[in-house]
Amino acid sequence: MAVIESEELPYFATYVSIVILKMMLLSPLTSYFRHTRNVFSNQEDMGSLKEKDKKPIFDDPEVERVRRCHRNDLENIVPFFALGLLYALTSGAATTTIVWHYRIFVASRFLHTIAYIGALPQPSRGLSFFVGFFVNVSMAVQIIMNSWNF
């Protein structure tokens, strides 16, 4: 079996693990909000509630805020995972450039989560989203340019 060796792969593994762990922590946070507010979307989850209170609730603002944040993470971290790996393996960029792409993306996702969960005023969430988005675009463009030898 061939082993791919790259100076950047340990950095990639570290930053991807950090951002995935952050994303995974939003699941227990969603559960916390559901349980503290007695807001459940499935009948079987409502065990201890009185029968009259056993109605699925799909529109609690706090639960939905965490769920939207989690969904936004999925929409951005999955592309980062693929692009970050390809960037490390094919871009030809300096290690410091690659690592700074990773760092900026991870920082933007943490700031985005803080802005989203904390309901901070715009443009805080929008700016943090676009910083991460443009990191992904930057990596994609550089991968394409290197692959086609532009």
JSON list of C-alpha atoms in Angstrom, two decimals:
[
{"chain": "A", "resi": 1, "resn": "MET", "atom": "CA", "xyz": [0.00, 0.00, 0.00]},
{"chain": "A", "resi": 2, "resn": "ALA", "atom": "CA", "xyz": [1.36, 3.38, -0.98]},
{"chain": "A", "resi": 3, "resn": "VAL", "atom": "CA", "xyz": [1.61, 5.98, 1.73]},
{"chain": "A", "resi": 4, "resn": "ILE", "atom": "CA", "xyz": [1.11, 9.60, 0.79]},
{"chain": "A", "resi": 5, "resn": "GLU", "atom": "CA", "xyz": [3.66, 11.76, 2.51]},
{"chain": "A", "resi": 6, "resn": "SER", "atom": "CA", "xyz": [3.13, 15.46, 2.80]},
{"chain": "A", "resi": 7, "resn": "GLU", "atom": "CA", "xyz": [4.41, 17.97, 5.28]},
{"chain": "A", "resi": 8, "resn": "GLU", "atom": "CA", "xyz": [0.95, 19.57, 5.31]},
{"chain": "A", "resi": 9, "resn": "LEU", "atom": "CA", "xyz": [-1.12, 16.46, 6.13]},
{"chain": "A", "resi": 10, "resn": "PRO", "atom": "CA", "xyz": [-0.57, 16.61, 9.92]},
{"chain": "A", "resi": 11, "resn": "TYR", "atom": "CA", "xyz": [-1.75, 20.23, 9.85]},
{"chain": "A", "resi": 12, "resn": "PHE", "atom": "CA", "xyz": [-4.74, 19.24, 7.76]},
{"chain": "A", "resi": 13, "resn": "ALA", "atom": "CA", "xyz": [-5.60, 16.41, 10.16]},
{"chain": "A", "resi": 14, "resn": "THR", "atom": "CA", "xyz": [-5.35, 18.73, 13.16]},
{"chain": "A", "resi": 15, "resn": "TYR", "atom": "CA", "xyz": [-7.48, 21.56, 11.78]},
{"chain": "A", "resi": 16, "resn": "VAL", "atom": "CA", "xyz": [-10.10, 19.27, 10.26]},
{"chain": "A", "resi": 17, "resn": "SER", "atom": "CA", "xyz": [-10.37, 17.42, 13.58]},
{"chain": "A", "resi": 18, "resn": "ILE", "atom": "CA", "xyz": [-10.83, 20.69, 15.46]},
{"chain": "A", "resi": 19, "resn": "VAL", "atom": "CA", "xyz": [-13.55, 22.01, 13.19]},
{"chain": "A", "resi": 20, "resn": "ILE", "atom": "CA", "xyz": [-15.36, 18.64, 13.02]},
{"chain": "A", "resi": 21, "resn": "LEU", "atom": "CA", "xyz": [-15.28, 18.35, 16.81]},
{"chain": "A", "resi": 22, "resn": "LYS", "atom": "CA", "xyz": [-16.76, 21.86, 17.05]},
{"chain": "A", "resi": 23, "resn": "MET", "atom": "CA", "xyz": [-19.48, 20.87, 14.61]},
{"chain": "A", "resi": 24, "resn": "MET", "atom": "CA", "xyz": [-20.20, 17.65, 16.52]},
{"chain": "A", "resi": 25, "resn": "LEU", "atom": "CA", "xyz": [-20.65, 19.59, 19.76]},
{"chain": "A", "resi": 26, "resn": "LEU", "atom": "CA", "xyz": [-23.66, 21.35, 18.24]},
{"chain": "A", "resi": 27, "resn": "SER", "atom": "CA", "xyz": [-25.63, 18.07, 18.45]},
{"chain": "A", "resi": 28, "resn": "PRO", "atom": "CA", "xyz": [-25.50, 17.89, 22.25]},
{"chain": "A", "resi": 29, "resn": "LEU", "atom": "CA", "xyz": [-26.21, 21.63, 22.35]},
{"chain": "A", "resi": 30, "resn": "THR", "atom": "CA", "xyz": [-29.37, 21.04, 20.32]},
{"chain": "A", "resi": 31, "resn": "SER", "atom": "CA", "xyz": [-30.35, 18.27, 22.74]},
{"chain": "A", "resi": 32, "resn": "TYR", "atom": "CA", "xyz": [-29.69, 20.58, 25.68]},
{"chain": "A", "resi": 33, "resn": "PHE", "atom": "CA", "xyz": [-32.02, 23.23, 24.27]},
{"chain": "A", "resi": 34, "resn": "ARG", "atom": "CA", "xyz": [-34.67, 20.60, 23.48]},
{"chain": "A", "resi": 35, "resn": "HIS", "atom": "CA", "xyz": [-34.60, 19.15, 26.99]},
{"chain": "A", "resi": 36, "resn": "THR", "atom": "CA", "xyz": [-34.44, 22.43, 28.90]},
{"chain": "A", "resi": 37, "resn": "ARG", "atom": "CA", "xyz": [-37.40, 23.81, 26.92]},
{"chain": "A", "resi": 38, "resn": "ASN", "atom": "CA", "xyz": [-39.37, 20.53, 26.60]},
{"chain": "A", "resi": 39, "resn": "VAL", "atom": "CA", "xyz": [-39.29, 20.95, 22.84]},
{"chain": "A", "resi": 40, "resn": "PHE", "atom": "CA", "xyz": [-39.29, 17.59, 21.10]},
{"chain": "A", "resi": 41, "resn": "SER", "atom": "CA", "xyz": [-39.91, 16.73, 17.48]},
{"chain": "A", "resi": 42, "resn": "ASN", "atom": "CA", "xyz": [-40.59, 13.01, 18.05]},
{"chain": "A", "resi": 43, "resn": "GLN", "atom": "CA", "xyz": [-43.38, 11.47, 20.14]},
{"chain": "A", "resi": 44, "resn": "GLU", "atom": "CA", "xyz": [-41.07, 8.85, 21.70]},
{"chain": "A", "resi": 45, "resn": "ASP", "atom": "CA", "xyz": [-38.77, 11.57, 23.06]},
{"chain": "A", "resi": 46, "resn": "MET", "atom": "CA", "xyz": [-41.55, 13.09, 25.16]},
{"chain": "A", "resi": 47, "resn": "GLY", "atom": "CA", "xyz": [-41.62, 10.29, 27.73]},
{"chain": "A", "resi": 48, "resn": "SER", "atom": "CA", "xyz": [-42.15, 12.20, 30.99]},
{"chain": "A", "resi": 49, "resn": "LEU", "atom": "CA", "xyz": [-44.45, 14.91, 29.63]},
{"chain": "A", "resi": 50, "resn": "LYS", "atom": "CA", "xyz": [-48.15, 14.88, 30.45]},
{"chain": "A", "resi": 51, "resn": "GLU", "atom": "CA", "xyz": [-50.32, 13.51, 27.67]},
{"chain": "A", "resi": 52, "resn": "LYS", "atom": "CA", "xyz": [-51.81, 16.92, 26.89]},
{"chain": "A", "resi": 53, "resn": "ASP", "atom": "CA", "xyz": [-48.30, 18.36, 26.42]},
{"chain": "A", "resi": 54, "resn": "LYS", "atom": "CA", "xyz": [-47.16, 15.60, 24.06]},
{"chain": "A", "resi": 55, "resn": "LYS", "atom": "CA", "xyz": [-47.26, 17.57, 20.83]},
{"chain": "A", "resi": 56, "resn": "PRO", "atom": "CA", "xyz": [-44.27, 17.69, 18.50]},
{"chain": "A", "resi": 57, "resn": "ILE", "atom": "CA", "xyz": [-42.79, 21.18, 18.28]},
{"chain": "A", "resi": 58, "resn": "PHE", "atom": "CA", "xyz": [-40.81, 22.14, 15.21]},
{"chain": "A", "resi": 59, "resn": "ASP", "atom": "CA", "xyz": [-40.49, 25.89, 15.55]},
{"chain": "A", "resi": 60, "resn": "ASP", "atom": "CA", "xyz": [-38.83, 26.73, 18.85]},
{"chain": "A", "resi": 61, "resn": "PRO", "atom": "CA", "xyz": [-36.59, 29.71, 18.06]},
{"chain": "A", "resi": 62, "resn": "GLU", "atom": "CA", "xyz": [-33.63, 28.66, 20.22]},
{"chain": "A", "resi": 63, "resn": "VAL", "atom": "CA", "xyz": [-33.61, 25.03, 19.07]},
{"chain": "A", "resi": 64, "resn": "GLU", "atom": "CA", "xyz": [-33.95, 26.10, 15.44]},
{"chain": "A", "resi": 65, "resn": "ARG", "atom": "CA", "xyz": [-31.11, 28.61, 15.82]},
{"chain": "A", "resi": 66, "resn": "VAL", "atom": "CA", "xyz": [-28.72, 25.85, 16.93]},
{"chain": "A", "resi": 67, "resn": "ARG", "atom": "CA", "xyz": [-29.99, 23.52, 14.20]},
{"chain": "A", "resi": 68, "resn": "ARG", "atom": "CA", "xyz": [-29.46, 26.20, 11.53]},
{"chain": "A", "resi": 69, "resn": "CYS", "atom": "CA", "xyz": [-25.94, 26.81, 12.84]},
{"chain": "A", "resi": 70, "resn": "HIS", "atom": "CA", "xyz": [-25.25, 23.08, 12.70]},
{"chain": "A", "resi": 71, "resn": "ARG", "atom": "CA", "xyz": [-26.62, 22.84, 9.14]},
{"chain": "A", "resi": 72, "resn": "ASN", "atom": "CA", "xyz": [-24.46, 25.80, 8.10]},
{"chain": "A", "resi": 73, "resn": "ASP", "atom": "CA", "xyz": [-21.43, 24.00, 9.52]},
{"chain": "A", "resi": 74, "resn": "LEU", "atom": "CA", "xyz": [-22.28, 20.92, 7.46]},
{"chain": "A", "resi": 75, "resn": "GLU", "atom": "CA", "xyz": [-22.61, 23.03, 4.32]},
{"chain": "A", "resi": 76, "resn": "ASN", "atom": "CA", "xyz": [-19.18, 24.59, 4.85]},
{"chain": "A", "resi": 77, "resn": "ILE", "atom": "CA", "xyz": [-17.04, 22.04, 6.68]},
{"chain": "A", "resi": 78, "resn": "VAL", "atom": "CA", "xyz": [-17.68, 19.18, 4.24]},
{"chain": "A", "resi": 79, "resn": "PRO", "atom": "CA", "xyz": [-16.27, 21.22, 1.31]},
{"chain": "A", "resi": 80, "resn": "PHE", "atom": "CA", "xyz": [-13.38, 22.32, 3.55]},
{"chain": "A", "resi": 81, "resn": "PHE", "atom": "CA", "xyz": [-12.58, 18.70, 4.30]},
{"chain": "A", "resi": 82, "resn": "ALA", "atom": "CA", "xyz": [-12.33, 17.80, 0.61]},
{"chain": "A", "resi": 83, "resn": "LEU", "atom": "CA", "xyz": [-10.69, 21.02, -0.56]},
{"chain": "A", "resi": 84, "resn": "GLY", "atom": "CA", "xyz": [-8.24, 21.15, 2.35]},
{"chain": "A", "resi": 85, "resn": "LEU", "atom": "CA", "xyz": [-7.00, 17.65, 1.60]},
{"chain": "A", "resi": 86, "resn": "LEU", "atom": "CA", "xyz": [-6.66, 18.31, -2.12]},
{"chain": "A", "resi": 87, "resn": "TYR", "atom": "CA", "xyz": [-4.99, 21.63, -1.40]},
{"chain": "A", "resi": 88, "resn": "ALA", "atom": "CA", "xyz": [-2.37, 19.97, 0.78]},
{"chain": "A", "resi": 89, "resn": "LEU", "atom": "CA", "xyz": [-1.70, 17.31, -1.84]},
{"chain": "A", "resi": 90, "resn": "THR", "atom": "CA", "xyz": [-1.83, 19.24, -5.11]},
{"chain": "A", "resi": 91, "resn": "SER", "atom": "CA", "xyz": [-1.55, 23.00, -4.72]},
{"chain": "A", "resi": 92, "resn": "GLY", "atom": "CA", "xyz": [2.20, 23.36, -4.61]},
{"chain": "A", "resi": 93, "resn": "ALA", "atom": "CA", "xyz": [1.70, 26.28, -2.22]},
{"chain": "A", "resi": 94, "resn": "ALA", "atom": "CA", "xyz": [4.11, 26.91, 0.63]},
{"chain": "A", "resi": 95, "resn": "THR", "atom": "CA", "xyz": [3.29, 25.09, 3.85]},
{"chain": "A", "resi": 96, "resn": "THR", "atom": "CA", "xyz": [2.75, 28.38, 5.68]},
{"chain": "A", "resi": 97, "resn": "THR", "atom": "CA", "xyz": [0.20, 29.47, 3.05]},
{"chain": "A", "resi": 98, "resn": "ILE", "atom": "CA", "xyz": [-1.67, 26.17, 3.33]},
{"chain": "A", "resi": 99, "resn": "VAL", "atom": "CA", "xyz": [-1.66, 26.26, 7.14]},
{"chain": "A", "resi": 100, "resn": "TRP", "atom": "CA", "xyz": [-2.91, 29.86, 7.18]},
{"chain": "A", "resi": 101, "resn": "HIS", "atom": "CA", "xyz": [-5.82, 28.84, 4.93]},
{"chain": "A", "resi": 102, "resn": "TYR", "atom": "CA", "xyz": [-6.68, 26.15, 7.49]},
{"chain": "A", "resi": 103, "resn": "ARG", "atom": "CA", "xyz": [-6.32, 28.46, 10.48]},
{"chain": "A", "resi": 104, "resn": "ILE", "atom": "CA", "xyz": [-8.41, 31.22, 8.96]},
{"chain": "A", "resi": 105, "resn": "PHE", "atom": "CA", "xyz": [-11.16, 28.78, 8.00]},
{"chain": "A", "resi": 106, "resn": "VAL", "atom": "CA", "xyz": [-11.30, 27.20, 11.47]},
{"chain": "A", "resi": 107, "resn": "ALA", "atom": "CA", "xyz": [-11.29, 30.61, 13.19]},
{"chain": "A", "resi": 108, "resn": "SER", "atom": "CA", "xyz": [-14.08, 31.81, 10.89]},
{"chain": "A", "resi": 109, "resn": "ARG", "atom": "CA", "xyz": [-16.24, 28.79, 11.77]},
{"chain": "A", "resi": 110, "resn": "PHE", "atom": "CA", "xyz": [-15.74, 29.35, 15.51]},
{"chain": "A", "resi": 111, "resn": "LEU", "atom": "CA", "xyz": [-16.61, 33.03, 15.12]},
{"chain": "A", "resi": 112, "resn": "HIS", "atom": "CA", "xyz": [-19.62, 32.11, 12.99]},
{"chain": "A", "resi": 113, "resn": "THR", "atom": "CA", "xyz": [-20.90, 29.73, 15.69]},
{"chain": "A", "resi": 114, "resn": "ILE", "atom": "CA", "xyz": [-20.43, 32.33, 18.43]},
{"chain": "A", "resi": 115, "resn": "ALA", "atom": "CA", "xyz": [-22.25, 34.93, 16.33]},
{"chain": "A", "resi": 116, "resn": "TYR", "atom": "CA", "xyz": [-25.06, 32.53, 15.44]},
{"chain": "A", "resi": 117, "resn": "ILE", "atom": "CA", "xyz": [-25.68, 30.99, 18.87]},
{"chain": "A", "resi": 118, "resn": "GLY", "atom": "CA", "xyz": [-25.16, 34.30, 20.63]},
{"chain": "A", "resi": 119, "resn": "ALA", "atom": "CA", "xyz": [-27.49, 36.11, 18.19]},
{"chain": "A", "resi": 120, "resn": "LEU", "atom": "CA", "xyz": [-24.86, 38.81, 17.67]},
{"chain": "A", "resi": 121, "resn": "PRO", "atom": "CA", "xyz": [-25.89, 41.63, 15.38]},
{"chain": "A", "resi": 122, "resn": "GLN", "atom": "CA", "xyz": [-25.00, 41.50, 11.72]},
{"chain": "A", "resi": 123, "resn": "PRO", "atom": "CA", "xyz": [-22.61, 41.74, 9.99]},
{"chain": "A", "resi": 124, "resn": "SER", "atom": "CA", "xyz": [-20.70, 39.57, 12.48]},
{"chain": "A", "resi": 125, "resn": "ARG", "atom": "CA", "xyz": [-22.19, 36.27, 11.34]},
{"chain": "A", "resi": 126, "resn": "GLY", "atom": "CA", "xyz": [-22.16, 37.24, 7.67]},
{"chain": "A", "resi": 127, "resn": "LEU", "atom": "CA", "xyz": [-18.53, 38.35, 7.75]},
{"chain": "A", "resi": 128, "resn": "SER", "atom": "CA", "xyz": [-17.39, 35.19, 9.51]},
{"chain": "A", "resi": 129, "resn": "PHE", "atom": "CA", "xyz": [-19.33, 33.08, 7.00]},
{"chain": "A", "resi": 130, "resn": "PHE", "atom": "CA", "xyz": [-17.81, 34.85, 3.99]},
{"chain": "A", "resi": 131, "resn": "VAL", "atom": "CA", "xyz": [-14.26, 34.62, 5.35]},
{"chain": "A", "resi": 132, "resn": "GLY", "atom": "CA", "xyz": [-14.58, 30.82, 5.53]},
{"chain": "A", "resi": 133, "resn": "PHE", "atom": "CA", "xyz": [-16.38, 30.70, 2.19]},
{"chain": "A", "resi": 134, "resn": "PHE", "atom": "CA", "xyz": [-13.59, 32.66, 0.48]},
{"chain": "A", "resi": 135, "resn": "VAL", "atom": "CA", "xyz": [-10.94, 30.40, 2.04]},
{"chain": "A", "resi": 136, "resn": "ASN", "atom": "CA", "xyz": [-12.69, 27.44, 0.39]},
{"chain": "A", "resi": 137, "resn": "VAL", "atom": "CA", "xyz": [-12.91, 29.35, -2.91]},
{"chain": "A", "resi": 138, "resn": "SER", "atom": "CA", "xyz": [-9.23, 30.29, -2.68]},
{"chain": "A", "resi": 139, "resn": "MET", "atom": "CA", "xyz": [-8.20, 26.67, -2.16]},
{"chain": "A", "resi": 140, "resn": "ALA", "atom": "CA", "xyz": [-10.45, 25.47, -5.00]},
{"chain": "A", "resi": 141, "resn": "VAL", "atom": "CA", "xyz": [-9.10, 28.03, -7.45]},
{"chain": "A", "resi": 142, "resn": "GLN", "atom": "CA", "xyz": [-5.49, 27.21, -6.56]},
{"chain": "A", "resi": 143, "resn": "ILE", "atom": "CA", "xyz": [-6.15, 23.46, -6.90]},
{"chain": "A", "resi": 144, "resn": "ILE", "atom": "CA", "xyz": [-7.67, 24.01, -10.36]},
{"chain": "A", "resi": 145, "resn": "MET", "atom": "CA", "xyz": [-4.92, 26.35, -11.48]},
{"chain": "A", "resi": 146, "resn": "ASN", "atom": "CA", "xyz": [-2.22, 23.94, -10.35]},
{"chain": "A", "resi": 147, "resn": "SER", "atom": "CA", "xyz": [-3.98, 20.94, -11.89]},
{"chain": "A", "resi": 148, "resn": "TRP", "atom": "CA", "xyz": [-4.31, 22.67, -15.27]},
{"chain": "A", "resi": 149, "resn": "ASN", "atom": "CA", "xyz": [-0.87, 24.26, -14.99]},
{"chain": "A", "resi": 150, "resn": "PHE", "atom": "CA", "xyz": [-2.07, 27.85, -15.41]}
]
